[in-house]
Structure formats: structure tokens, C-alpha cells
Amino acid sequence: MQFALAVFIFVIAYAVIVSERIHQTTIAIAGGVLMVVLGVINQEMAFAAIDWNTIGLLIGMMVIVLITKKTGLFQYVAIRAAKVAKGDPIRIMIYLALLTGFFSALLDNVTTILLIAPVTFVIADNLKINPLPIIIAEIIFSNVGGTATLIGGPPNILIGSAAGLTFVDFLLNLAPIALIISLPSLLIIWLFFRNQLKTTEELKNSIMRFDASTSITDVALLRKSLFVLAVTMIGFLVHASLGLEPATVALFGAGLLLVITNTHPEEVLKEVEWTTIIFFSGLFILVAGIEHVGLIDMMAEKVLHFTAGSMTATTLTILWASAVFSAFIDNIPFVATMIPLVQDLGRSGLDINPLWWALALGGQIGGNATLIGSANNLVAAGLTEKAGYKLGFKEYMIVGSSVTFVCMLISTVYVWLRYL
Amino acid sequence: MLVKDHIRRNIITLPDTADFRQALETMVEHKTNGLIVVDSEMKPVGAIDSFLLIRTMVPDYLRLDPSLAQFEPEGVFYKLVSSALNKPVKEIMQELHGVRVKENDPMILAATLAAKHSYRYIPVCDDDDKLVGLVSRTDIKRAMAELLNINDTPKT
């Protein structure tokens, strides 16, 4: 009975989250609470299921980014990039894509898009070109860059926290492949759009009159933010040897920045995405419910049966299944569900590490295939529409899925050579 | 002091089928910054003002980062206004959510609604919810002055 209840709540909640008929946070709260009300798990178990390391890391990074983005640092760098590109549209696309990848490795992907897309529209207006090719390149690289680090995106944060993988682990295992797939991704985007990215010499010069320094709104705040960003990054690099969890590092950075800038906490905390934080909390409880009744065990057995317990088959199945799922549903609930499953597979005697990297890689890269594959894709599409351009589902998918397919082939070879 | 003491009856309204362009034209023609939007039965459904027109015209990406607007080339302003022209008023206006007063309501109710919401005009309706007049911020200001016997002759 409990089993049926848990599966019922989970499946309905999942279906509604995917259908986007009701806000995902509402469903996560309702579903999570139902797990407790209907006696699948008790409240103590539900609260214990919330991964505070993930929650703390998310909040800490949000606070740091909220304060830092006020300085205009990111716009400054983007405008500089356009000037270094001497106003040439193709070079601008390449530089902004790479910059998006870099920012996205350090910030969450949605924030990165919200910072880089506005600059892109203004540049495109000046060059009198269609901004869509550059926006598409940025979407793709926000997901590619997000793959590279522990803090690059929620799926990685979830995996890192559950598996006890460090910032350096992510850097050593995922940053190389993120770099490797950057080149073919750029090449494919270039092949699609090379004829659209043309402008005149005169218009190129209009980019050169941009004064990037006017983007910097507050030099003192910028210095402090850069200092705290550096401290936090160093903290991430050495967190394991200091015996500190990533959440502690992020919250330390957030606390330090609040103290030295004497920012009123209310001003920052009201902008923290509490809806997202609550969504994660509910999701943890939902997953704990089906884990408790043994559904995850059953699913893990099915996977092992399907792959006949072979390490290679299991790893590649996870890699590709993650990509396919993430192309059509939000990768956060998917990864949250897969985590206990992978842990189960690890208990069956398989080497668990390659499975984690396969899950992270597939989940992030798959998000590039369609416009609905990742939250940042949709945010970019929304901004584009409001700017007077239409980024259609099909139009994006032709480029996005081509890039994803090639990236997945390369990732398969990478995983194969490195781990199998 | 009642609403009817300070009501203005020369009401200029906008039908809820109008678009951005008609809203702009009506505001310019009647030299006003705000209009009440009414349905086909003259029932008030929304409020629109120059701020809402401006906010509709300026896209999200510039509002996210206002400092970028300085780099926009000549012609972007025109392009943005042009692309906003056909936007339905229903998508631009602020819904009234039942905010209205009657002629015999006390003036303090109109003032309270004006303080609580950012509408430029508080609609005044009859018993059938049809619009019969408006109370503007200016009307409320005049009502305050009247209470204090402040008149508009300059002090000497």
C-alpha cells in the first residue's frame, strides 16, 4: 500500500512538473508533504532527506553573484570581448560563446544568460545583424560551461554533494571534456550561421566607440567582490584538504562579502531565488519517498538486468539515457532521481565514479538539444522574444540537437577511453 | 466630504479592444497621462498610463541592464516603439481588480485607494458598475487643500 502511494505521488508530481501546468515549486511542496501526510515517510525522515549541502551552496553562490553582478563586472568583460573582436560578428560570436562558457562554469546558467544576453542584443543592434546566432551559441555554451565545475549548475551540485566529489574532482574529470567539445560545438554553430553574420566596416567601428568602463558602476564594490570571488574560488580548490564542504565555502564567501560591503541583508536576501530553494527541498522529499519504499532499488535492478551488470554498458546507458531525458525534461528532477539509483548501482559492486561523470555529462549536454531542455534555454528564448526576435522551438532544435549529438559522441569516446 | 464633491465627469476612456497606438493617441490628444479602460458596457476593467506605455516599449534586456542603453545606435528607439504599436491594451494595462468608488462614498476611501494602488484615476461607478466619473490624484490634492483652506491665489 505504501509502495503504491509513494509511486502514485511521485509519478503524478513528476508528470505535472514536466507538463508545467502548475508551478514546479507548488508541486514539490504538495508532493513532498503528501509523502509525509499519507505516511510513506515521517517528518523526521523527510527533513533528513533535504540535502543541506546543496541548499547552502545554492544560497551562498546566489548571494555572492547577486552582489557581484551589481558592479557591472560581467558587462564590462563582455563589452571588452566585443572590442577585442574588433566588431567582427563571427569573432564576437566566438568570444561571447567562450565567455558565456567561462561565466557559466562559475555562476549558474540562468544568471549567466541574464548577464550576457542584454549585451548581445545591443551589439547586434549596432552591427545591424540578427542576434539569434549569437544567442544560440550562448545558450549552448552556458550548458557546456556549466558541465565543467561543481558549481556550474544544479545537477553538478546535486551529484557532487551526494557523491562527496570535490571541486577539484569535477575540474579534473569534467573540465577537460567541456573544453574538448567546445571546438566542434563552435564549428557546427559557425557552419549553420556563417552567412548571417555579416556587417559593414563602418558598423564594426560603432562597436569600438563603446566605453566598457562606463559599465562599472561601483569601483569599491567591484574590488571587494573580486577579492571575495578569489577567496571563494581558492576555497573551492582546497575545500577537501581543509575538510570543508562546498556549502561552507560558498556561505563563507557570502558572509564575508555581506560583512565587508556592509550590504543590508534584506536587500540581497529578498532576491535569492527562494522558489528554487523550496523546489529542491520538496524534490529531495519526493525522491526520499520512493527510495524508502524500494522503488529506486527495483529500478536499479532493472538497469543492471538490462546491462547484464557490465560496467561499460551501464555507464554508457546512463550517459545516453541522461542526455535523452534531459533534452525534454528539466534535468534537475531527473538527476535528483538518478542519484540514489546510481548509489544503488555502486552498492552492487560497480565502480561508481564513471557512473557519476556519465550522469553529469549526459544531464548537462542533453539540455542543449531542445529549447525546453534547460531553464536557461527558456530564459534566453523569453528575452529574445521580448527584444523583438523569435527563437522558435524547431529553429533552435536543428542547431541544438546537432551540437548535442556530436558532443555526445565525443563524450562517449571520452568516457570510454578514460574510465572503461 | 464625499466623492461626489470632487468627482470629474468629463471622463476620457479607452475601450478594452484598443491597442498601444490608440492608447498613445488618446493620451496625446486629450493631454492626459492616464486613462481608464472600459469594456463594451462602460464597466471599468483596467488602468493605463504613460509609465505602462514606456515600460511596454523598453524591452526586458535593457531593463535588466539600463547602462547598456547608452550604446544603442540611433534608430533603436523607433524600432522599439514600432514593434510595441499593435500590442493590445489588455496586455499592457493594470487590472483594476474591483477598485472603484461610488459617488456617495467618503472621499477618504478614494484617497486610500489612490494611496494603496498606483492608478492615476480611481473610477467612480453607479449601482450597475457603469463608469460615471473619476477621482484623480489632482482631485484628491484639491480636496486636501480645501480642508485646510488653502486656495490658489499666490501668497503676498
Coordinates of C-alpha atoms in Angstrom, one line a residue:
Chain A
M1 CA 0.0 0.0 0.0
Q2 CA 2.8 2.4 1.0
F3 CA 4.6 1.4 -2.1
A4 CA 1.7 2.2 -4.4
L5 CA 1.0 5.5 -2.6
A6 CA 4.7 6.6 -2.9
V7 CA 4.9 5.7 -6.6
F8 CA 1.5 7.4 -7.2
I9 CA 2.5 10.7 -5.6
F10 CA 5.9 10.6 -7.3
V11 CA 4.6 9.8 -10.8
I12 CA 1.8 12.4 -10.6
A13 CA 4.2 15.1 -9.2
Y14 CA 6.7 14.3 -11.9
A15 CA 4.1 14.4 -14.7
V16 CA 2.8 17.8 -13.5
I17 CA 6.3 19.2 -13.2
V18 CA 7.1 18.1 -16.8
S19 CA 3.8 19.4 -18.1
E20 CA 4.4 22.8 -16.4
R21 CA 0.7 23.2 -15.8
I22 CA 1.3 24.1 -12.2
H23 CA 4.5 25.8 -10.9
Q24 CA 7.1 23.1 -10.1
T25 CA 7.7 24.5 -6.6
T26 CA 4.0 24.2 -5.8
I27 CA 4.0 20.6 -6.9
A28 CA 7.3 19.9 -5.0
I29 CA 5.8 21.2 -1.7
A30 CA 2.5 19.5 -2.2
G31 CA 4.0 16.2 -3.2
G32 CA 6.7 16.3 -0.5
V33 CA 4.1 17.0 2.2
L34 CA 1.8 14.3 0.9
M35 CA 4.6 11.7 1.3
V36 CA 4.5 12.6 5.0
V37 CA 0.8 13.1 5.4
L38 CA 0.0 9.7 3.8
G39 CA 2.6 8.0 6.0
V40 CA 5.1 7.0 3.3
I41 CA 7.8 8.6 5.4
N42 CA 7.7 10.5 8.7
Q43 CA 8.6 14.2 9.1
E44 CA 11.9 13.4 10.6
M45 CA 12.9 11.3 7.6
A46 CA 11.6 14.0 5.3
F47 CA 13.7 16.7 6.8
A48 CA 16.7 14.5 7.0
A49 CA 16.3 13.9 3.2
I50 CA 16.9 17.6 2.4
D51 CA 20.5 17.9 1.3
W52 CA 21.6 21.0 3.2
N53 CA 24.9 21.0 1.4
T54 CA 23.1 21.6 -1.9
I55 CA 20.8 24.2 -0.3
G56 CA 23.7 26.0 1.4
L57 CA 25.9 26.0 -1.7
L58 CA 23.0 27.4 -3.8
I59 CA 22.2 30.2 -1.4
G60 CA 25.8 31.1 -0.8
M61 CA 26.6 31.4 -4.5
M62 CA 23.3 33.3 -5.2
V63 CA 24.3 35.9 -2.6
I64 CA 27.8 36.3 -4.0
V65 CA 26.5 36.6 -7.5
L66 CA 23.7 39.0 -6.6
I67 CA 26.1 41.4 -5.0
T68 CA 28.9 41.0 -7.7
K69 CA 26.6 41.5 -10.7
K70 CA 25.6 44.9 -9.4
T71 CA 29.2 46.0 -10.1
G72 CA 28.8 45.7 -13.8
L73 CA 31.9 43.4 -14.0
F74 CA 30.3 40.9 -16.3
Q75 CA 29.0 43.5 -18.8
Y76 CA 32.4 45.1 -18.7
V77 CA 34.1 41.9 -19.7
A78 CA 31.5 41.2 -22.5
I79 CA 31.9 44.7 -24.0
R80 CA 35.7 44.3 -23.9
A81 CA 35.4 41.0 -25.7
A82 CA 33.4 42.6 -28.4
K83 CA 36.0 45.3 -28.8
V84 CA 38.9 42.8 -28.8
A85 CA 36.9 41.1 -31.6
K86 CA 37.2 44.4 -33.5
G87 CA 33.4 44.3 -34.1
D88 CA 33.6 41.3 -36.4
P89 CA 30.4 39.4 -35.9
I90 CA 31.8 35.9 -36.2
R91 CA 34.6 36.6 -33.8
I92 CA 32.2 38.3 -31.5
M93 CA 30.0 35.2 -31.5
I94 CA 33.0 33.0 -30.7
Y95 CA 34.3 35.3 -27.9
L96 CA 30.9 35.7 -26.3
A97 CA 30.2 32.0 -26.5
L98 CA 33.5 31.2 -24.8
L99 CA 32.9 33.9 -22.3
T100 CA 29.5 32.5 -21.6
G101 CA 31.1 29.1 -21.1
F102 CA 33.6 30.5 -18.6
F103 CA 31.0 32.5 -16.6
S104 CA 28.7 29.6 -16.6
A105 CA 31.3 27.4 -15.1
L106 CA 31.4 29.8 -12.1
L107 CA 27.8 31.0 -12.0
D108 CA 24.6 29.3 -12.5
N109 CA 23.5 29.1 -16.1
V110 CA 20.4 31.2 -15.9
T111 CA 22.3 34.1 -14.3
T112 CA 24.9 33.9 -17.0
I113 CA 22.3 34.2 -19.7
L114 CA 20.7 37.2 -18.0
L115 CA 24.0 38.9 -17.9
I116 CA 25.3 38.1 -21.3
A117 CA 22.2 38.3 -23.5
P118 CA 21.4 42.0 -23.0
V119 CA 24.9 42.9 -24.1
T120 CA 24.4 40.7 -27.1
F121 CA 21.2 42.5 -28.3
V122 CA 22.9 45.9 -28.0
I123 CA 25.9 44.7 -30.0
A124 CA 23.7 43.1 -32.7
D125 CA 21.7 46.4 -32.9
N126 CA 24.9 48.3 -33.6
L127 CA 26.1 45.8 -36.2
K128 CA 22.6 45.6 -37.7
I129 CA 22.7 41.8 -37.6
N130 CA 20.3 39.2 -36.3
P131 CA 21.3 38.4 -32.7
L132 CA 19.8 34.8 -32.9
P133 CA 23.0 33.0 -34.0
I134 CA 25.0 34.6 -31.1
I135 CA 22.2 33.9 -28.6
I136 CA 22.0 30.2 -29.7
A137 CA 25.8 30.0 -29.3
E138 CA 25.5 31.4 -25.8
I139 CA 22.7 29.0 -24.8
I140 CA 24.8 26.1 -26.0
F141 CA 27.9 27.3 -24.2
S142 CA 26.1 28.1 -21.0
N143 CA 25.3 24.4 -20.8
V144 CA 28.7 23.3 -21.9
G145 CA 30.5 25.6 -19.4
G146 CA 28.1 24.5 -16.7
T147 CA 29.3 21.0 -17.1
A148 CA 32.9 21.9 -16.2
T149 CA 32.7 22.6 -12.5
L150 CA 31.0 21.5 -9.3
I151 CA 29.2 24.9 -9.1
G152 CA 28.4 25.1 -12.8
G153 CA 24.8 24.1 -12.4
P154 CA 22.4 22.4 -10.0
P155 CA 22.8 18.9 -11.4
N156 CA 26.5 19.0 -10.7
I157 CA 25.9 20.5 -7.2
L158 CA 23.5 17.6 -6.5
I159 CA 25.9 15.0 -7.8
G160 CA 28.9 16.5 -6.0
S161 CA 27.1 16.7 -2.7
A162 CA 25.6 13.2 -2.9
A163 CA 28.7 11.5 -4.1
G164 CA 31.1 13.5 -1.9
L165 CA 33.0 14.6 -5.0
T166 CA 35.2 17.7 -4.6
F167 CA 35.5 20.8 -6.7
V168 CA 38.9 19.6 -8.0
D169 CA 37.3 16.2 -8.9
F170 CA 34.9 18.0 -11.2
L171 CA 37.7 20.1 -12.6
L172 CA 39.8 17.1 -13.4
N173 CA 37.1 14.9 -14.8
L174 CA 34.6 17.2 -16.5
A175 CA 36.5 20.4 -17.4
P176 CA 38.7 18.6 -20.0
I177 CA 35.7 17.2 -21.8
A178 CA 33.9 20.6 -21.7
L179 CA 37.0 22.1 -23.3
I180 CA 37.2 19.3 -25.9
I181 CA 33.6 19.7 -27.1
S182 CA 33.8 23.5 -27.3
L183 CA 35.7 23.4 -30.6
P184 CA 33.3 21.2 -32.5
S185 CA 30.3 23.0 -31.0
L186 CA 31.6 26.3 -32.3
L187 CA 32.4 24.8 -35.6
I188 CA 28.8 23.5 -36.0
I189 CA 27.3 26.8 -35.0
W190 CA 29.6 28.6 -37.4
L191 CA 28.5 26.2 -40.2
F192 CA 24.9 27.0 -39.6
F193 CA 25.2 30.8 -39.3
R194 CA 28.3 31.9 -41.2
N195 CA 26.3 33.6 -43.9
Q196 CA 24.1 35.5 -41.5
L197 CA 26.9 37.1 -39.5
K198 CA 28.0 39.8 -41.9
T199 CA 28.2 43.6 -41.4
T200 CA 30.0 46.6 -42.8
E201 CA 33.3 48.1 -41.7
E202 CA 31.5 51.3 -40.6
L203 CA 29.2 49.4 -38.3
K204 CA 32.1 47.4 -36.9
N205 CA 33.6 50.7 -35.9
S206 CA 30.5 51.5 -34.0
I207 CA 31.4 48.8 -31.5
M208 CA 34.8 50.4 -31.0
R209 CA 33.2 53.6 -29.6
F210 CA 31.7 51.6 -26.7
D211 CA 33.4 52.7 -23.5
A212 CA 33.4 49.5 -21.4
S213 CA 34.4 51.3 -18.3
T214 CA 31.1 53.1 -18.0
S215 CA 29.6 49.6 -17.2
I216 CA 31.4 49.6 -13.9
T217 CA 29.0 51.2 -11.5
D218 CA 30.9 51.0 -8.3
V219 CA 34.7 50.5 -8.2
A220 CA 35.0 50.0 -4.5
L221 CA 32.3 47.3 -4.6
L222 CA 34.0 45.7 -7.6
R223 CA 37.3 45.4 -5.7
K224 CA 35.6 43.8 -2.7
S225 CA 33.6 41.5 -4.9
L226 CA 36.7 40.4 -6.9
F227 CA 38.5 39.8 -3.6
V228 CA 35.7 37.6 -2.3
L229 CA 35.3 35.8 -5.6
A230 CA 39.0 35.0 -5.5
V231 CA 38.8 33.8 -1.8
T232 CA 35.8 31.7 -2.6
M233 CA 37.4 30.1 -5.7
I234 CA 40.6 29.3 -3.7
G235 CA 38.3 27.9 -1.0
F236 CA 36.7 25.6 -3.6
L237 CA 40.0 24.4 -4.8
V238 CA 41.2 23.4 -1.4
H239 CA 37.9 22.6 0.4
A240 CA 38.6 18.9 0.6
S241 CA 42.1 19.3 2.2
L242 CA 40.6 21.8 4.7
G243 CA 37.9 19.2 5.5
L244 CA 35.2 21.7 4.5
E245 CA 32.1 21.0 2.4
P246 CA 31.5 23.2 -0.6
A247 CA 28.4 24.8 1.1
T248 CA 30.6 26.1 3.9
V249 CA 33.0 27.7 1.3
A250 CA 30.1 29.4 -0.5
L251 CA 28.4 30.6 2.6
F252 CA 31.7 31.8 4.0
G253 CA 32.2 33.8 0.8
A254 CA 28.6 35.1 1.0
G255 CA 29.0 36.1 4.7
L256 CA 32.4 37.8 4.0
L257 CA 31.0 39.8 1.1
L258 CA 28.0 40.9 3.2
V259 CA 30.3 42.0 6.0
I260 CA 32.9 43.9 4.0
T261 CA 30.4 45.6 1.8
N262 CA 28.1 46.2 4.7
T263 CA 25.2 45.4 2.4
H264 CA 21.8 45.3 4.1
P265 CA 21.0 41.5 4.1
E266 CA 17.3 42.1 3.4
E267 CA 18.2 43.9 0.1
V268 CA 20.1 40.8 -1.1
L269 CA 18.1 38.0 0.6
K270 CA 14.9 39.1 -1.0
E271 CA 16.4 38.5 -4.4
V272 CA 17.6 35.0 -3.5
E273 CA 15.5 32.5 -5.5
W274 CA 13.7 31.0 -2.6
T275 CA 11.2 29.4 -5.0
T276 CA 14.1 27.4 -6.4
I277 CA 15.4 26.5 -2.9
I278 CA 12.0 25.3 -1.8
F279 CA 11.6 23.3 -5.1
F280 CA 14.8 21.5 -4.2
S281 CA 13.7 20.8 -0.7
G282 CA 10.4 19.3 -1.9
L283 CA 12.2 17.3 -4.6
F284 CA 14.5 15.7 -2.0
I285 CA 11.5 14.6 0.0
L286 CA 9.7 13.2 -3.1
V287 CA 12.8 11.2 -4.0
A288 CA 13.2 10.1 -0.4
G289 CA 9.7 8.7 -0.5
I290 CA 10.2 6.4 -3.5
E291 CA 13.6 5.5 -2.2
H292 CA 12.2 4.4 1.2
V293 CA 9.6 2.1 -0.4
G294 CA 12.2 0.4 -2.5
L295 CA 11.3 1.8 -6.0
I296 CA 14.8 3.0 -6.6
D297 CA 16.2 -0.4 -5.7
M298 CA 13.8 -2.0 -8.2
M299 CA 14.8 0.5 -10.9
A300 CA 18.5 -0.2 -10.2
E301 CA 17.9 -3.9 -10.6
K302 CA 16.2 -3.3 -13.9
V303 CA 19.1 -1.3 -15.1
L304 CA 21.6 -4.0 -14.0
H305 CA 19.4 -6.6 -15.7
F306 CA 19.3 -4.6 -18.9
T307 CA 23.1 -4.1 -18.9
A308 CA 23.8 -7.5 -17.6
G309 CA 25.9 -5.9 -14.9
S310 CA 28.5 -4.8 -17.4
M311 CA 30.4 -1.7 -16.4
T312 CA 30.7 -0.4 -19.9
A313 CA 27.0 -1.0 -20.8
T314 CA 25.8 0.5 -17.5
T315 CA 28.0 3.7 -17.8
L316 CA 27.0 4.3 -21.5
T317 CA 23.4 3.6 -20.8
I318 CA 23.4 6.3 -18.0
L319 CA 25.3 8.7 -20.3
W320 CA 22.8 8.4 -23.2
A321 CA 19.7 8.0 -21.1
S322 CA 20.5 11.1 -19.2
A323 CA 21.1 13.1 -22.4
V324 CA 17.8 11.9 -23.9
F325 CA 15.8 12.6 -20.7
S326 CA 17.4 16.0 -20.2
A327 CA 16.7 17.0 -23.7
F328 CA 13.0 17.0 -23.0
I329 CA 12.5 17.4 -19.2
D330 CA 14.3 19.7 -16.7
N331 CA 17.5 17.9 -15.8
I332 CA 17.2 18.8 -12.1
P333 CA 14.4 16.4 -11.1
F334 CA 15.9 13.8 -13.4
V335 CA 19.4 14.0 -11.8
A336 CA 17.8 14.1 -8.3
T337 CA 16.1 10.8 -9.0
M338 CA 19.1 9.2 -10.6
I339 CA 21.4 9.9 -7.7
P340 CA 20.0 7.2 -5.3
L341 CA 19.8 4.9 -8.3
V342 CA 23.5 5.4 -9.1
Q343 CA 24.3 4.9 -5.4
D344 CA 22.4 1.6 -5.6
L345 CA 24.3 0.5 -8.7
G346 CA 27.5 1.3 -6.8
R347 CA 26.5 -1.0 -4.0
S348 CA 26.1 -3.8 -6.5
G349 CA 29.8 -3.8 -7.0
L350 CA 30.2 -1.5 -10.0
D351 CA 32.8 1.2 -9.9
I352 CA 30.6 4.2 -9.1
N353 CA 32.9 7.1 -10.2
P354 CA 32.4 6.7 -14.0
L355 CA 28.7 6.5 -13.4
W356 CA 28.6 9.9 -11.7
W357 CA 30.6 11.5 -14.5
A358 CA 28.3 9.9 -17.1
L359 CA 25.2 11.2 -15.3
A360 CA 26.6 14.7 -15.0
L361 CA 27.8 14.8 -18.6
G362 CA 24.7 13.4 -20.1
G363 CA 22.4 15.6 -18.0
Q364 CA 24.2 18.8 -18.9
I365 CA 24.9 18.2 -22.6
G366 CA 21.4 16.8 -23.2
G367 CA 20.0 20.1 -22.0
N368 CA 21.3 21.6 -25.2
A369 CA 19.2 19.5 -27.6
T370 CA 16.0 21.4 -27.3
L371 CA 14.7 24.8 -26.1
I372 CA 13.0 23.1 -23.2
G373 CA 16.0 21.1 -22.2
S374 CA 17.2 23.6 -19.7
A375 CA 15.8 26.5 -17.7
N376 CA 18.4 28.9 -19.2
N377 CA 17.4 28.0 -22.7
L378 CA 13.9 29.1 -22.0
V379 CA 15.1 32.3 -20.3
A380 CA 17.1 33.2 -23.3
A381 CA 14.2 32.5 -25.6
G382 CA 11.9 34.7 -23.5
L383 CA 14.4 37.6 -23.6
T384 CA 14.8 37.2 -27.3
E385 CA 11.1 37.3 -27.9
K386 CA 10.8 40.5 -25.8
A387 CA 13.6 42.0 -27.8
G388 CA 11.6 41.6 -31.0
Y389 CA 13.1 38.3 -32.4
K390 CA 11.6 34.9 -32.5
L391 CA 13.7 31.9 -31.4
G392 CA 11.4 29.0 -32.5
F393 CA 11.5 25.5 -31.0
K394 CA 12.3 23.9 -34.3
E395 CA 14.8 26.6 -35.3
Y396 CA 16.7 26.0 -32.1
M397 CA 16.4 22.3 -32.2
I398 CA 18.1 21.9 -35.6
V399 CA 21.2 23.5 -34.3
G400 CA 21.0 22.4 -30.7
S401 CA 20.4 18.7 -31.4
S402 CA 23.2 18.7 -34.0
V403 CA 25.6 20.1 -31.5
T404 CA 24.3 17.8 -28.7
F405 CA 24.7 14.7 -30.9
V406 CA 28.3 15.4 -31.8
C407 CA 29.1 16.4 -28.2
M408 CA 27.6 13.1 -27.0
L409 CA 29.6 11.1 -29.5
I410 CA 32.8 12.7 -28.3
S411 CA 31.7 12.3 -24.7
T412 CA 31.1 8.6 -25.3
V413 CA 34.7 8.2 -26.6
Y414 CA 36.0 10.3 -23.7
V415 CA 34.2 8.2 -21.1
W416 CA 35.2 5.0 -22.8
L417 CA 38.9 5.9 -23.1
R418 CA 39.1 7.4 -19.6
Y419 CA 37.0 5.2 -17.4
L420 CA 36.2 1.9 -19.2
Chain B
M1 CA -16.6 65.1 2.3
L2 CA -17.9 62.7 -0.3
V3 CA -16.6 61.5 -3.6
K4 CA -19.3 63.5 -5.4
D5 CA -17.8 66.7 -4.1
H6 CA -14.7 66.1 -6.1
I7 CA -15.7 63.9 -9.0
R8 CA -14.8 64.8 -12.5
R9 CA -17.4 63.9 -15.0
N10 CA -15.6 64.7 -18.3
I11 CA -14.2 61.2 -18.5
I12 CA -11.9 60.1 -21.3
T13 CA -11.9 56.3 -21.6
L14 CA -10.2 53.7 -23.7
P15 CA -12.1 50.6 -25.0
D16 CA -10.5 47.3 -23.9
T17 CA -10.2 46.3 -27.5
A18 CA -7.7 49.2 -28.1
D19 CA -4.0 48.8 -28.7
F20 CA -0.8 50.6 -27.8
R21 CA -1.2 53.1 -30.6
Q22 CA -4.7 54.1 -29.7
A23 CA -3.8 54.5 -26.1
L24 CA -0.9 56.8 -27.0
E25 CA -3.1 58.7 -29.5
T26 CA -5.8 59.2 -26.9
M27 CA -3.4 60.3 -24.2
V28 CA -1.7 62.8 -26.5
E29 CA -5.0 64.1 -27.9
H30 CA -6.5 64.7 -24.5
K31 CA -3.3 65.8 -22.8
T32 CA -3.5 63.3 -20.1
N33 CA -1.1 60.7 -18.7
G34 CA -3.6 58.2 -17.7
L35 CA -6.8 56.5 -18.9
I36 CA -9.4 54.1 -17.5
V37 CA -10.0 51.1 -19.8
V38 CA -13.6 50.1 -20.1
D39 CA -15.5 47.1 -21.6
S40 CA -18.3 47.4 -24.1
E41 CA -20.8 48.1 -21.2
M42 CA -18.7 51.0 -19.9
K43 CA -17.6 49.0 -16.9
P44 CA -14.1 49.8 -15.8
V45 CA -11.6 46.9 -16.3
G46 CA -8.2 48.5 -16.1
A47 CA -6.0 51.5 -15.9
I48 CA -3.3 52.5 -18.3
D49 CA -0.8 55.4 -18.1
S50 CA 2.3 56.7 -19.7
F51 CA 4.5 54.7 -17.4
L52 CA 3.0 51.5 -18.6
L53 CA 3.4 52.6 -22.2
I54 CA 7.1 53.3 -21.6
R55 CA 7.6 50.0 -19.8
T56 CA 6.0 48.1 -22.6
M57 CA 8.2 49.8 -25.2
V58 CA 11.5 49.2 -23.3
P59 CA 12.4 45.5 -23.7
D60 CA 13.5 43.3 -20.8
Y61 CA 17.1 43.2 -21.8
L62 CA 17.5 46.9 -21.4
R63 CA 15.7 47.0 -18.1
L64 CA 17.9 44.2 -16.9
D65 CA 20.9 46.4 -17.5
P66 CA 20.0 50.0 -18.1
S67 CA 23.5 51.2 -18.6
L68 CA 23.6 49.3 -21.9
A69 CA 21.0 51.7 -23.4
Q70 CA 23.7 54.3 -23.9
F71 CA 25.4 52.1 -26.5
E72 CA 22.2 51.5 -28.6
P73 CA 22.5 53.0 -32.0
E74 CA 20.2 55.6 -33.5
G75 CA 17.0 54.0 -34.7
V76 CA 16.6 51.5 -32.0
F77 CA 14.1 53.8 -30.2
Y78 CA 12.0 54.0 -33.3
K79 CA 12.2 50.2 -33.8
L80 CA 11.1 49.5 -30.3
V81 CA 8.2 51.9 -30.5
S82 CA 7.1 50.5 -33.8
S83 CA 7.2 46.9 -32.5
A84 CA 5.0 47.9 -29.5
L85 CA 2.3 49.6 -31.6
N86 CA 0.0 46.7 -32.0
K87 CA 0.2 45.4 -28.5
P88 CA -3.3 45.0 -27.1
V89 CA -4.2 47.4 -24.2
K90 CA -5.4 44.4 -22.3
E91 CA -1.8 43.1 -22.1
I92 CA -0.4 46.5 -21.1
M93 CA -3.0 47.8 -18.6
Q94 CA -3.0 47.3 -14.9
E95 CA -6.1 45.4 -13.9
L96 CA -8.4 47.2 -11.5
H97 CA -9.3 44.1 -9.5
G98 CA -12.6 45.7 -8.4
V99 CA -11.1 49.0 -7.3
R100 CA -13.8 51.7 -7.7
V101 CA -15.9 54.0 -5.5
K102 CA -19.4 55.3 -5.7
E103 CA -20.5 58.9 -5.6
N104 CA -21.7 58.7 -2.1
D105 CA -18.6 57.0 -0.7
P106 CA -16.5 59.2 1.6
M107 CA -13.5 60.9 0.0
I108 CA -11.1 59.2 2.3
L109 CA -12.0 55.9 0.6
A110 CA -10.9 57.3 -2.8
A111 CA -7.7 58.7 -1.1
T112 CA -7.0 55.4 0.5
L113 CA -7.4 53.5 -2.8
A114 CA -5.1 56.1 -4.5
A115 CA -2.5 55.6 -1.8
K116 CA -2.7 51.8 -1.9
H117 CA -2.6 51.4 -5.7
S118 CA -0.6 53.3 -8.3
Y119 CA -3.6 54.1 -10.5
R120 CA -3.8 57.8 -11.6
Y121 CA -7.6 57.7 -11.5
I122 CA -10.0 56.0 -9.2
P123 CA -13.1 55.1 -11.2
V124 CA -16.4 56.2 -9.9
C125 CA -19.3 53.9 -10.8
D126 CA -23.1 53.8 -10.4
D127 CA -25.0 50.9 -8.9
D128 CA -24.8 49.0 -12.2
D129 CA -21.0 49.3 -12.1
K130 CA -21.0 51.7 -15.0
L131 CA -18.4 54.4 -15.1
V132 CA -19.9 57.8 -14.3
G133 CA -16.8 59.8 -13.3
L134 CA -13.2 59.7 -12.0
V135 CA -11.3 60.9 -9.0
S136 CA -7.7 61.8 -10.0
R137 CA -4.7 62.4 -7.8
T138 CA -5.2 66.1 -8.6
D139 CA -8.8 65.9 -7.3
I140 CA -7.5 64.4 -4.0
K141 CA -4.9 67.1 -3.7
R142 CA -7.5 69.7 -4.2
A143 CA -9.7 68.1 -1.6
M144 CA -6.8 68.2 0.9
A145 CA -6.2 71.9 0.1
E146 CA -9.9 72.6 0.6
L147 CA -9.9 71.0 4.0
L148 CA -7.0 73.3 5.0
N149 CA -8.5 76.4 3.4
I150 CA -5.5 76.6 1.0
N151 CA -6.5 78.5 -2.1
D152 CA -4.8 79.0 -5.3
T153 CA -4.2 82.7 -5.0
P154 CA -0.5 83.4 -4.6
K155 CA 0.7 84.5 -1.2
T156 CA 1.8 88.1 -0.9

